[in-house]
Amino acid sequence: MLYPFGPYYISRAVEVFYSTKLTLAVVNLRPVAHHHVLVFPRRPVARFADLVEAEVADLWLSAQRIGSRIEAHGRKRGVSGLQFVIQDGVGSGQTVPHVHVHIVPRTPGDFTPNDAIYGALEKRGFHADETERPDRSRDEMREERDELAALFPEAEYQVP
Amino acid sequence: MLYPFGPYYISRAVEVFYSTKLTLAVVNLRPVAHHHVLVFPRRPVARFADLVEAEVADLWLSAQRIGSRIEAHGRKRGVSGLQFVIQDGVGSGQTVPHVHVHIVPRTPGDFTPNDAIYGALEKRGFHADETERPDRSRDEMREERDELAALFPEAEYQVP
């Protein structure tokens, strides 16, 4: 099963670890931190303003749930906070024309200075000009996908 | 009328330009960009995970509406995108223990490099250690509050 993410297609087997009727969540090709994930509406719209109410609510209830479980899952590795970011519109650094929420688990000392994480966010992700870091292998992503999917055992979050 | 924002009290007359039963939006003491505003739940909870469903939905529908109108309002000045950011938890750079969404309107060339905006976000806002930039005057904030309040003429968004 493949799902559109802007001009890309995302695979259930390799990337998608969570789904509802309106929302998907995926592991990242070039994460800036361990378990840095993306949450987005199934409907491929570019701007946050273009989502209908039900999509906004489901997107952010999903982001809340996913962030919370990923943080709890990472606590023994030292995760103690999350960043939620939408780059909305080309002028803000958005590179994929499909609304998406970055969720980045934070551990003390992971980025120095602390805000260097945002530079990393702009340089990686699904950027065509990425040169600092190669794409991850499909096996590596699949393994993380399976690990994260296990945090959502409820039937309502299973990926078709 | 005063409203709590973490340990601070925020004034309707000076700062709050939008409200619903669950959500408030305010102008910023030390904005990083023109019309950089904060949106937060009325209930003072520290972490995003602690919001109930109705709060999450209303917070983000409010953020969507506010971002959209501020961007349209700023279009003739060149605004062409928005950043939505939650720093959630001390480890992520959160400085006020009250969940809040930053909305930052972007104009081409406003930050060089583009991601320098995030460093600015971490250095300003309601930070006690701010030294680069003085607080704005109450008159200046009141004027911006009135300008933004005018974008929300509907009875349901009036601030009591």
PDB file of C-alpha atoms in Angstrom:
ATOM      1  CA  MET A   1       0.000   0.000   0.000  1.00  0.00           C
ATOM      2  CA  LEU A   2       1.328   3.440  -0.991  1.00  0.00           C
ATOM      3  CA  TYR A   3       0.181   6.845   0.264  1.00  0.00           C
ATOM      4  CA  PRO A   4       0.899  10.247  -1.313  1.00  0.00           C
ATOM      5  CA  PHE A   5       3.051  12.729   0.586  1.00  0.00           C
ATOM      6  CA  GLY A   6       3.314  15.709  -1.720  1.00  0.00           C
ATOM      7  CA  PRO A   7       5.044  14.382  -4.868  1.00  0.00           C
ATOM      8  CA  TYR A   8       6.358  11.309  -3.000  1.00  0.00           C
ATOM      9  CA  TYR A   9       4.811   7.943  -2.305  1.00  0.00           C
ATOM     10  CA  ILE A  10       5.151   6.493   1.163  1.00  0.00           C
ATOM     11  CA  SER A  11       4.978   2.803   1.865  1.00  0.00           C
ATOM     12  CA  ARG A  12       3.071   1.137   4.660  1.00  0.00           C
ATOM     13  CA  ALA A  13       5.720  -1.562   5.007  1.00  0.00           C
ATOM     14  CA  VAL A  14       8.680   0.803   5.313  1.00  0.00           C
ATOM     15  CA  GLU A  15       7.427   4.112   6.690  1.00  0.00           C
ATOM     16  CA  VAL A  16       3.832   4.444   7.927  1.00  0.00           C
ATOM     17  CA  PHE A  17       3.484   3.427  11.600  1.00  0.00           C
ATOM     18  CA  TYR A  18       0.169   5.080  12.510  1.00  0.00           C
ATOM     19  CA  SER A  19      -3.027   5.950  10.735  1.00  0.00           C
ATOM     20  CA  THR A  20      -6.546   7.204  11.286  1.00  0.00           C
ATOM     21  CA  LYS A  21      -9.202   7.955   8.669  1.00  0.00           C
ATOM     22  CA  LEU A  22      -7.740  11.442   8.176  1.00  0.00           C
ATOM     23  CA  THR A  23      -4.118  11.282   9.328  1.00  0.00           C
ATOM     24  CA  LEU A  24      -0.884   9.337   8.740  1.00  0.00           C
ATOM     25  CA  ALA A  25       2.415   9.286  10.604  1.00  0.00           C
ATOM     26  CA  VAL A  26       5.725   8.167   9.110  1.00  0.00           C
ATOM     27  CA  VAL A  27       9.355   7.645  10.014  1.00  0.00           C
ATOM     28  CA  ASN A  28      11.797   9.981   8.316  1.00  0.00           C
ATOM     29  CA  LEU A  29      14.226   9.418   5.446  1.00  0.00           C
ATOM     30  CA  ARG A  30      16.745  11.774   7.106  1.00  0.00           C
ATOM     31  CA  PRO A  31      15.778  12.289  10.750  1.00  0.00           C
ATOM     32  CA  VAL A  32      17.442  15.073  12.756  1.00  0.00           C
ATOM     33  CA  ALA A  33      16.985  13.119  16.015  1.00  0.00           C
ATOM     34  CA  HIS A  34      16.101   9.578  17.040  1.00  0.00           C
ATOM     35  CA  HIS A  35      12.382   9.008  16.346  1.00  0.00           C
ATOM     36  CA  HIS A  36      11.957  12.330  14.571  1.00  0.00           C
ATOM     37  CA  VAL A  37       8.674  11.632  12.754  1.00  0.00           C
ATOM     38  CA  LEU A  38       6.203  13.402  10.477  1.00  0.00           C
ATOM     39  CA  VAL A  39       2.431  13.555  10.918  1.00  0.00           C
ATOM     40  CA  PHE A  40       0.240  14.706   8.039  1.00  0.00           C
ATOM     41  CA  PRO A  41      -3.304  14.694   6.693  1.00  0.00           C
ATOM     42  CA  ARG A  42      -4.049  11.927   4.195  1.00  0.00           C
ATOM     43  CA  ARG A  43      -5.444  14.558   1.841  1.00  0.00           C
ATOM     44  CA  PRO A  44      -2.508  16.172   0.024  1.00  0.00           C
ATOM     45  CA  VAL A  45      -3.049  19.902   0.620  1.00  0.00           C
ATOM     46  CA  ALA A  46      -0.158  22.329   0.732  1.00  0.00           C
ATOM     47  CA  ARG A  47      -1.129  24.899   3.344  1.00  0.00           C
ATOM     48  CA  PHE A  48      -2.396  24.521   6.905  1.00  0.00           C
ATOM     49  CA  ALA A  49      -5.181  27.037   6.157  1.00  0.00           C
ATOM     50  CA  ASP A  50      -6.598  24.640   3.556  1.00  0.00           C
ATOM     51  CA  LEU A  51      -7.403  21.862   6.029  1.00  0.00           C
ATOM     52  CA  VAL A  52     -11.019  21.457   7.133  1.00  0.00           C
ATOM     53  CA  GLU A  53     -11.861  21.427  10.850  1.00  0.00           C
ATOM     54  CA  ALA A  54     -11.980  17.654  11.177  1.00  0.00           C
ATOM     55  CA  GLU A  55      -8.532  17.372   9.588  1.00  0.00           C
ATOM     56  CA  VAL A  56      -6.996  20.008  11.891  1.00  0.00           C
ATOM     57  CA  ALA A  57      -8.434  18.358  14.987  1.00  0.00           C
ATOM     58  CA  ASP A  58      -7.426  14.837  13.980  1.00  0.00           C
ATOM     59  CA  LEU A  59      -3.950  15.931  12.855  1.00  0.00           C
ATOM     60  CA  TRP A  60      -3.187  17.559  16.217  1.00  0.00           C
ATOM     61  CA  LEU A  61      -4.848  14.935  18.391  1.00  0.00           C
ATOM     62  CA  SER A  62      -2.697  12.447  16.493  1.00  0.00           C
ATOM     63  CA  ALA A  63       0.413  14.587  16.992  1.00  0.00           C
ATOM     64  CA  GLN A  64      -0.354  14.850  20.707  1.00  0.00           C
ATOM     65  CA  ARG A  65      -0.817  11.078  21.055  1.00  0.00           C
ATOM     66  CA  ILE A  66       2.247  10.215  18.978  1.00  0.00           C
ATOM     67  CA  GLY A  67       4.484  12.737  20.743  1.00  0.00           C
ATOM     68  CA  SER A  68       3.376  11.542  24.128  1.00  0.00           C
ATOM     69  CA  ARG A  69       3.994   7.850  23.394  1.00  0.00           C
ATOM     70  CA  ILE A  70       7.322   8.456  21.662  1.00  0.00           C
ATOM     71  CA  GLU A  71       8.502  10.581  24.594  1.00  0.00           C
ATOM     72  CA  ALA A  72       7.447   7.913  27.117  1.00  0.00           C
ATOM     73  CA  HIS A  73       9.124   5.245  24.953  1.00  0.00           C
ATOM     74  CA  GLY A  74      12.361   7.287  24.848  1.00  0.00           C
ATOM     75  CA  ARG A  75      12.416   8.328  28.506  1.00  0.00           C
ATOM     76  CA  LYS A  76      14.972   5.716  29.504  1.00  0.00           C
ATOM     77  CA  ARG A  77      17.258   7.067  26.765  1.00  0.00           C
ATOM     78  CA  GLY A  78      16.840  10.541  28.280  1.00  0.00           C
ATOM     79  CA  VAL A  79      14.096  12.072  26.135  1.00  0.00           C
ATOM     80  CA  SER A  80      12.597  14.967  28.105  1.00  0.00           C
ATOM     81  CA  GLY A  81      10.759  17.170  25.649  1.00  0.00           C
ATOM     82  CA  LEU A  82       9.346  17.508  22.158  1.00  0.00           C
ATOM     83  CA  GLN A  83       9.309  20.052  19.426  1.00  0.00           C
ATOM     84  CA  PHE A  84       6.255  20.374  17.190  1.00  0.00           C
ATOM     85  CA  VAL A  85       6.865  22.421  14.047  1.00  0.00           C
ATOM     86  CA  ILE A  86       4.937  23.250  10.875  1.00  0.00           C
ATOM     87  CA  GLN A  87       6.781  25.136   8.138  1.00  0.00           C
ATOM     88  CA  ASP A  88       3.767  26.559   6.335  1.00  0.00           C
ATOM     89  CA  GLY A  89       4.383  28.115   2.925  1.00  0.00           C
ATOM     90  CA  VAL A  90       7.505  28.395   0.827  1.00  0.00           C
ATOM     91  CA  GLY A  91       8.589  31.586   2.639  1.00  0.00           C
ATOM     92  CA  SER A  92       8.826  29.658   5.907  1.00  0.00           C
ATOM     93  CA  GLY A  93      11.115  26.913   4.613  1.00  0.00           C
ATOM     94  CA  GLN A  94       8.400  24.405   3.600  1.00  0.00           C
ATOM     95  CA  THR A  95       9.890  22.056   1.015  1.00  0.00           C
ATOM     96  CA  VAL A  96       7.181  19.425   0.527  1.00  0.00           C
ATOM     97  CA  PRO A  97       3.860  20.928  -0.637  1.00  0.00           C
ATOM     98  CA  HIS A  98       1.833  18.749   1.735  1.00  0.00           C
ATOM     99  CA  VAL A  99       1.103  20.045   5.266  1.00  0.00           C
ATOM    100  CA  HIS A 100       3.156  18.130   7.836  1.00  0.00           C
ATOM    101  CA  VAL A 101       3.964  18.377  11.518  1.00  0.00           C
ATOM    102  CA  HIS A 102       7.531  17.568  12.549  1.00  0.00           C
ATOM    103  CA  ILE A 103       7.728  15.914  15.967  1.00  0.00           C
ATOM    104  CA  VAL A 104      11.286  15.932  17.305  1.00  0.00           C
ATOM    105  CA  PRO A 105      12.058  14.188  20.619  1.00  0.00           C
ATOM    106  CA  ARG A 106      14.704  16.094  22.569  1.00  0.00           C
ATOM    107  CA  THR A 107      17.358  14.845  24.937  1.00  0.00           C
ATOM    108  CA  PRO A 108      19.629  17.183  26.921  1.00  0.00           C
ATOM    109  CA  GLY A 109      22.746  18.088  24.941  1.00  0.00           C
ATOM    110  CA  ASP A 110      21.487  16.634  21.660  1.00  0.00           C
ATOM    111  CA  PHE A 111      22.004  19.932  19.837  1.00  0.00           C
ATOM    112  CA  THR A 112      24.560  22.609  20.730  1.00  0.00           C
ATOM    113  CA  PRO A 113      23.447  25.302  20.864  1.00  0.00           C
ATOM    114  CA  ASN A 114      19.952  24.067  21.657  1.00  0.00           C
ATOM    115  CA  ASP A 115      18.366  25.832  18.697  1.00  0.00           C
ATOM    116  CA  ALA A 116      20.751  24.217  16.183  1.00  0.00           C
ATOM    117  CA  ILE A 117      18.028  21.617  15.807  1.00  0.00           C
ATOM    118  CA  TYR A 118      16.084  24.017  13.620  1.00  0.00           C
ATOM    119  CA  GLY A 119      18.973  24.479  11.233  1.00  0.00           C
ATOM    120  CA  ALA A 120      19.079  20.687  11.007  1.00  0.00           C
ATOM    121  CA  LEU A 121      15.328  20.586  10.318  1.00  0.00           C
ATOM    122  CA  GLU A 122      15.737  22.961   7.405  1.00  0.00           C
ATOM    123  CA  LYS A 123      18.710  21.076   5.960  1.00  0.00           C
ATOM    124  CA  ARG A 124      17.342  17.554   6.104  1.00  0.00           C
ATOM    125  CA  GLY A 125      13.914  15.969   5.751  1.00  0.00           C
ATOM    126  CA  PHE A 126      12.799  15.461   2.191  1.00  0.00           C
ATOM    127  CA  HIS A 127      15.133  18.040   0.718  1.00  0.00           C
ATOM    128  CA  ALA A 128      16.551  17.557  -2.731  1.00  0.00           C
ATOM    129  CA  ASP A 129      19.722  19.472  -1.843  1.00  0.00           C
ATOM    130  CA  GLU A 130      20.666  17.219   1.069  1.00  0.00           C
ATOM    131  CA  THR A 131      24.368  16.498   1.004  1.00  0.00           C
ATOM    132  CA  GLU A 132      25.396  16.251   4.657  1.00  0.00           C
ATOM    133  CA  ARG A 133      23.784  12.941   5.311  1.00  0.00           C
ATOM    134  CA  PRO A 134      22.791  10.073   3.061  1.00  0.00           C
ATOM    135  CA  ASP A 135      19.296   8.604   2.941  1.00  0.00           C
ATOM    136  CA  ARG A 136      18.706   5.825   5.436  1.00  0.00           C
ATOM    137  CA  SER A 137      18.325   2.312   4.111  1.00  0.00           C
ATOM    138  CA  ARG A 138      14.853   0.856   3.684  1.00  0.00           C
ATOM    139  CA  ASP A 139      15.736  -1.834   6.225  1.00  0.00           C
ATOM    140  CA  GLU A 140      16.653   0.754   8.828  1.00  0.00           C
ATOM    141  CA  MET A 141      13.394   2.625   8.271  1.00  0.00           C
ATOM    142  CA  ARG A 142      11.325  -0.550   8.295  1.00  0.00           C
ATOM    143  CA  GLU A 143      12.845  -1.522  11.637  1.00  0.00           C
ATOM    144  CA  GLU A 144      11.976   1.850  13.168  1.00  0.00           C
ATOM    145  CA  ARG A 145       8.509   1.698  11.614  1.00  0.00           C
ATOM    146  CA  ASP A 146       7.882  -1.655  13.304  1.00  0.00           C
ATOM    147  CA  GLU A 147       9.214  -0.376  16.640  1.00  0.00           C
ATOM    148  CA  LEU A 148       6.931   2.668  16.554  1.00  0.00           C
ATOM    149  CA  ALA A 149       3.885   0.822  15.212  1.00  0.00           C
ATOM    150  CA  ALA A 150       4.102  -1.367  18.328  1.00  0.00           C
ATOM    151  CA  LEU A 151       3.384   1.746  20.431  1.00  0.00           C
ATOM    152  CA  PHE A 152      -0.066   1.948  18.814  1.00  0.00           C
ATOM    153  CA  PRO A 153      -1.672  -1.453  19.254  1.00  0.00           C
ATOM    154  CA  GLU A 154      -5.254  -0.121  19.113  1.00  0.00           C
ATOM    155  CA  ALA A 155      -7.265  -1.253  16.090  1.00  0.00           C
ATOM    156  CA  GLU A 156      -8.169   2.366  15.276  1.00  0.00           C
ATOM    157  CA  TYR A 157      -4.512   3.309  14.645  1.00  0.00           C
ATOM    158  CA  GLN A 158      -3.551   0.292  12.536  1.00  0.00           C
ATOM    159  CA  VAL A 159      -2.304   1.038   9.061  1.00  0.00           C
ATOM    160  CA  PRO A 160      -4.400  -0.606   6.309  1.00  0.00           C
TER     161      PRO A 160
ATOM    162  CA  MET B   1      -9.374  41.807  32.920  1.00  0.00           C
ATOM    163  CA  LEU B   2      -6.249  39.683  33.470  1.00  0.00           C
ATOM    164  CA  TYR B   3      -5.557  36.146  32.276  1.00  0.00           C
ATOM    165  CA  PRO B   4      -2.841  33.780  33.511  1.00  0.00           C
ATOM    166  CA  PHE B   5      -0.039  32.773  31.152  1.00  0.00           C
ATOM    167  CA  GLY B   6       2.185  30.550  33.241  1.00  0.00           C
ATOM    168  CA  PRO B   7       3.400  32.745  36.094  1.00  0.00           C
ATOM    169  CA  TYR B   8       2.496  35.949  34.209  1.00  0.00           C
ATOM    170  CA  TYR B   9      -0.739  37.885  33.950  1.00  0.00           C
ATOM    171  CA  ILE B  10      -1.819  39.106  30.548  1.00  0.00           C
ATOM    172  CA  SER B  11      -4.100  42.059  30.075  1.00  0.00           C
ATOM    173  CA  ARG B  12      -7.057  42.268  27.737  1.00  0.00           C
ATOM    174  CA  ALA B  13      -6.407  45.966  27.088  1.00  0.00           C
ATOM    175  CA  VAL B  14      -2.746  45.567  26.157  1.00  0.00           C
ATOM    176  CA  GLU B  15      -2.209  42.052  24.861  1.00  0.00           C
ATOM    177  CA  VAL B  16      -5.183  39.762  24.221  1.00  0.00           C
ATOM    178  CA  PHE B  17      -6.656  40.230  20.727  1.00  0.00           C
ATOM    179  CA  TYR B  18      -8.639  36.984  20.314  1.00  0.00           C
ATOM    180  CA  SER B  19     -10.483  34.619  22.576  1.00  0.00           C
ATOM    181  CA  THR B  20     -12.781  31.621  22.575  1.00  0.00           C
ATOM    182  CA  LYS B  21     -14.092  29.670  25.556  1.00  0.00           C
ATOM    183  CA  LEU B  22     -10.914  27.593  25.618  1.00  0.00           C
ATOM    184  CA  THR B  23      -8.230  29.630  23.869  1.00  0.00           C
ATOM    185  CA  LEU B  24      -6.534  33.050  23.979  1.00  0.00           C
ATOM    186  CA  ALA B  25      -4.175  34.803  21.589  1.00  0.00           C
ATOM    187  CA  VAL B  26      -1.813  37.619  22.530  1.00  0.00           C
ATOM    188  CA  VAL B  27       0.735  39.981  21.057  1.00  0.00           C
ATOM    189  CA  ASN B  28       4.300  39.446  22.179  1.00  0.00           C
ATOM    190  CA  LEU B  29       6.480  41.398  24.597  1.00  0.00           C
ATOM    191  CA  ARG B  30       9.543  40.699  22.422  1.00  0.00           C
ATOM    192  CA  PRO B  31       8.405  39.556  18.973  1.00  0.00           C
ATOM    193  CA  VAL B  32      10.930  38.035  16.575  1.00  0.00           C
ATOM    194  CA  ALA B  33       8.934  39.251  13.548  1.00  0.00           C
ATOM    195  CA  HIS B  34       6.096  41.674  12.866  1.00  0.00           C
ATOM    196  CA  HIS B  35       2.850  40.159  14.219  1.00  0.00           C
ATOM    197  CA  HIS B  36       4.619  37.227  15.865  1.00  0.00           C
ATOM    198  CA  VAL B  37       1.865  36.136  18.266  1.00  0.00           C
ATOM    199  CA  LEU B  38       1.202  33.423  20.835  1.00  0.00           C
ATOM    200  CA  VAL B  39      -1.892  31.214  21.052  1.00  0.00           C
ATOM    201  CA  PHE B  40      -2.573  29.221  24.212  1.00  0.00           C
ATOM    202  CA  PRO B  41      -5.251  27.359  26.141  1.00  0.00           C
ATOM    203  CA  ARG B  42      -6.936  29.406  28.873  1.00  0.00           C
ATOM    204  CA  ARG B  43      -6.234  26.571  31.295  1.00  0.00           C
ATOM    205  CA  PRO B  44      -2.632  26.883  32.508  1.00  0.00           C
ATOM    206  CA  VAL B  45      -1.148  23.450  31.801  1.00  0.00           C
ATOM    207  CA  ALA B  46       2.532  22.980  31.079  1.00  0.00           C
ATOM    208  CA  ARG B  47       2.678  20.183  28.545  1.00  0.00           C
ATOM    209  CA  PHE B  48       0.823  19.610  25.283  1.00  0.00           C
ATOM    210  CA  ALA B  49       0.030  16.034  26.364  1.00  0.00           C
ATOM    211  CA  ASP B  50      -1.983  17.408  29.303  1.00  0.00           C
ATOM    212  CA  LEU B  51      -4.589  19.161  27.136  1.00  0.00           C
ATOM    213  CA  VAL B  52      -7.968  17.469  26.711  1.00  0.00           C
ATOM    214  CA  GLU B  53      -9.315  16.842  23.199  1.00  0.00           C
ATOM    215  CA  ALA B  54     -11.528  19.933  23.082  1.00  0.00           C
ATOM    216  CA  GLU B  55      -8.567  22.116  24.056  1.00  0.00           C
ATOM    217  CA  VAL B  56      -6.280  20.625  21.397  1.00  0.00           C
ATOM    218  CA  ALA B  57      -8.903  21.071  18.693  1.00  0.00           C
ATOM    219  CA  ASP B  58      -9.815  24.624  19.696  1.00  0.00           C
ATOM    220  CA  LEU B  59      -6.164  25.652  20.124  1.00  0.00           C
ATOM    221  CA  TRP B  60      -5.236  24.530  16.611  1.00  0.00           C
ATOM    222  CA  LEU B  61      -8.406  25.709  14.891  1.00  0.00           C
ATOM    223  CA  SER B  62      -7.670  29.067  16.507  1.00  0.00           C
ATOM    224  CA  ALA B  63      -4.029  28.944  15.379  1.00  0.00           C
ATOM    225  CA  GLN B  64      -5.165  28.108  11.842  1.00  0.00           C
ATOM    226  CA  ARG B  65      -7.668  30.997  11.763  1.00  0.00           C
ATOM    227  CA  ILE B  66      -5.255  33.494  13.324  1.00  0.00           C
ATOM    228  CA  GLY B  67      -2.343  32.518  11.084  1.00  0.00           C
ATOM    229  CA  SER B  68      -4.502  32.735   7.995  1.00  0.00           C
ATOM    230  CA  ARG B  69      -5.876  36.197   8.804  1.00  0.00           C
ATOM    231  CA  ILE B  70      -2.509  37.598   9.899  1.00  0.00           C
ATOM    232  CA  GLU B  71      -0.898  36.309   6.706  1.00  0.00           C
ATOM    233  CA  ALA B  72      -3.658  37.850   4.538  1.00  0.00           C
ATOM    234  CA  HIS B  73      -3.344  41.089   6.532  1.00  0.00           C
ATOM    235  CA  GLY B  74       0.440  41.149   5.972  1.00  0.00           C
ATOM    236  CA  ARG B  75       0.414  40.135   2.327  1.00  0.00           C
ATOM    237  CA  LYS B  76       0.930  43.659   1.019  1.00  0.00           C
ATOM    238  CA  ARG B  77       4.022  43.923   3.231  1.00  0.00           C
ATOM    239  CA  GLY B  78       5.292  40.713   1.628  1.00  0.00           C
ATOM    240  CA  VAL B  79       4.242  38.037   4.136  1.00  0.00           C
ATOM    241  CA  SER B  80       4.247  34.692   2.313  1.00  0.00           C
ATOM    242  CA  GLY B  81       4.361  31.978   4.930  1.00  0.00           C
ATOM    243  CA  LEU B  82       3.986  31.092   8.598  1.00  0.00           C
ATOM    244  CA  GLN B  83       5.829  29.085  11.170  1.00  0.00           C
ATOM    245  CA  PHE B  84       3.880  27.256  13.858  1.00  0.00           C
ATOM    246  CA  VAL B  85       6.037  26.044  16.747  1.00  0.00           C
ATOM    247  CA  ILE B  86       5.458  24.468  20.161  1.00  0.00           C
ATOM    248  CA  GLN B  87       8.460  24.048  22.432  1.00  0.00           C
ATOM    249  CA  ASP B  88       7.086  21.301  24.657  1.00  0.00           C
ATOM    250  CA  GLY B  89       9.019  20.514  27.814  1.00  0.00           C
ATOM    251  CA  VAL B  90      12.105  22.099  29.325  1.00  0.00           C
ATOM    252  CA  GLY B  91      14.424  19.911  27.205  1.00  0.00           C
ATOM    253  CA  SER B  92      12.990  21.486  24.047  1.00  0.00           C
ATOM    254  CA  GLY B  93      13.595  25.103  25.058  1.00  0.00           C
ATOM    255  CA  GLN B  94      10.183  25.759  26.655  1.00  0.00           C
ATOM    256  CA  THR B  95      10.579  28.672  29.075  1.00  0.00           C
ATOM    257  CA  VAL B  96       6.998  29.434  30.160  1.00  0.00           C
ATOM    258  CA  PRO B  97       5.292  26.411  31.789  1.00  0.00           C
ATOM    259  CA  HIS B  98       2.039  27.019  29.914  1.00  0.00           C
ATOM    260  CA  VAL B  99       1.538  25.345  26.512  1.00  0.00           C
ATOM    261  CA  HIS B 100       1.729  27.929  23.716  1.00  0.00           C
ATOM    262  CA  VAL B 101       1.901  27.975  19.935  1.00  0.00           C
ATOM    263  CA  HIS B 102       4.199  30.545  18.356  1.00  0.00           C
ATOM    264  CA  ILE B 103       2.871  31.861  15.050  1.00  0.00           C
ATOM    265  CA  VAL B 104       5.567  33.704  13.115  1.00  0.00           C
ATOM    266  CA  PRO B 105       4.681  35.419   9.820  1.00  0.00           C
ATOM    267  CA  ARG B 106       7.552  35.185   7.343  1.00  0.00           C
ATOM    268  CA  THR B 107       8.627  37.569   4.619  1.00  0.00           C
ATOM    269  CA  PRO B 108      11.418  36.733   2.143  1.00  0.00           C
ATOM    270  CA  GLY B 109      14.813  37.782   3.525  1.00  0.00           C
ATOM    271  CA  ASP B 110      13.556  38.477   7.052  1.00  0.00           C
ATOM    272  CA  PHE B 111      16.097  36.092   8.564  1.00  0.00           C
ATOM    273  CA  THR B 112      19.493  35.205   7.106  1.00  0.00           C
ATOM    274  CA  PRO B 113      20.035  32.321   7.010  1.00  0.00           C
ATOM    275  CA  ASN B 114      16.346  31.415   6.895  1.00  0.00           C
ATOM    276  CA  ASP B 115      16.515  29.238  10.017  1.00  0.00           C
ATOM    277  CA  ALA B 116      18.026  32.015  12.159  1.00  0.00           C
ATOM    278  CA  ILE B 117      14.448  32.738  13.136  1.00  0.00           C
ATOM    279  CA  TYR B 118      14.555  29.786  15.511  1.00  0.00           C
ATOM    280  CA  GLY B 119      17.555  31.105  17.356  1.00  0.00           C
ATOM    281  CA  ALA B 120      15.629  34.351  17.745  1.00  0.00           C
ATOM    282  CA  LEU B 121      12.623  32.419  19.065  1.00  0.00           C
ATOM    283  CA  GLU B 122      14.742  30.815  21.752  1.00  0.00           C
ATOM    284  CA  LYS B 123      16.395  34.084  22.765  1.00  0.00           C
ATOM    285  CA  ARG B 124      13.319  36.281  23.045  1.00  0.00           C
ATOM    286  CA  GLY B 125       9.708  35.753  24.024  1.00  0.00           C
ATOM    287  CA  PHE B 126       9.134  35.741  27.763  1.00  0.00           C
ATOM    288  CA  HIS B 127      12.708  34.908  28.679  1.00  0.00           C
ATOM    289  CA  ALA B 128      14.184  36.304  31.857  1.00  0.00           C
ATOM    290  CA  ASP B 129      17.680  36.335  30.353  1.00  0.00           C
ATOM    291  CA  GLU B 130      16.787  38.552  27.430  1.00  0.00           C
ATOM    292  CA  THR B 131      19.407  41.215  26.942  1.00  0.00           C
ATOM    293  CA  GLU B 132      19.516  41.775  23.178  1.00  0.00           C
ATOM    294  CA  ARG B 133      16.283  43.623  22.941  1.00  0.00           C
ATOM    295  CA  PRO B 134      14.282  45.634  25.450  1.00  0.00           C
ATOM    296  CA  ASP B 135      10.642  44.966  26.244  1.00  0.00           C
ATOM    297  CA  ARG B 136       8.211  46.834  24.035  1.00  0.00           C
ATOM    298  CA  SER B 137       6.204  49.630  25.566  1.00  0.00           C
ATOM    299  CA  ARG B 138       2.639  48.992  26.679  1.00  0.00           C
ATOM    300  CA  ASP B 139       1.456  51.595  24.161  1.00  0.00           C
ATOM    301  CA  GLU B 140       3.168  49.797  21.319  1.00  0.00           C
ATOM    302  CA  MET B 141       1.611  46.479  22.334  1.00  0.00           C
ATOM    303  CA  ARG B 142      -1.825  48.031  22.824  1.00  0.00           C
ATOM    304  CA  GLU B 143      -1.684  49.478  19.329  1.00  0.00           C
ATOM    305  CA  GLU B 144      -0.819  46.103  17.793  1.00  0.00           C
ATOM    306  CA  ARG B 145      -3.485  44.417  19.933  1.00  0.00           C
ATOM    307  CA  ASP B 146      -6.121  46.802  18.552  1.00  0.00           C
ATOM    308  CA  GLU B 147      -4.898  46.284  14.984  1.00  0.00           C
ATOM    309  CA  LEU B 148      -5.095  42.487  15.296  1.00  0.00           C
ATOM    310  CA  ALA B 149      -8.378  42.466  17.241  1.00  0.00           C
ATOM    311  CA  ALA B 150      -9.936  44.238  14.254  1.00  0.00           C
ATOM    312  CA  LEU B 151      -9.194  41.129  12.146  1.00  0.00           C
ATOM    313  CA  PHE B 152     -11.628  39.160  14.334  1.00  0.00           C
ATOM    314  CA  PRO B 153     -14.880  41.110  14.335  1.00  0.00           C
ATOM    315  CA  GLU B 154     -17.071  38.058  15.021  1.00  0.00           C
ATOM    316  CA  ALA B 155     -18.807  38.069  18.411  1.00  0.00           C
ATOM    317  CA  GLU B 156     -17.452  34.589  19.171  1.00  0.00           C
ATOM    318  CA  TYR B 157     -13.823  35.811  19.110  1.00  0.00           C
ATOM    319  CA  GLN B 158     -14.299  38.981  21.179  1.00  0.00           C
ATOM    320  CA  VAL B 159     -12.275  39.180  24.359  1.00  0.00           C
ATOM    321  CA  PRO B 160     -14.415  39.571  27.503  1.00  0.00           C
TER     322      PRO B 160
END
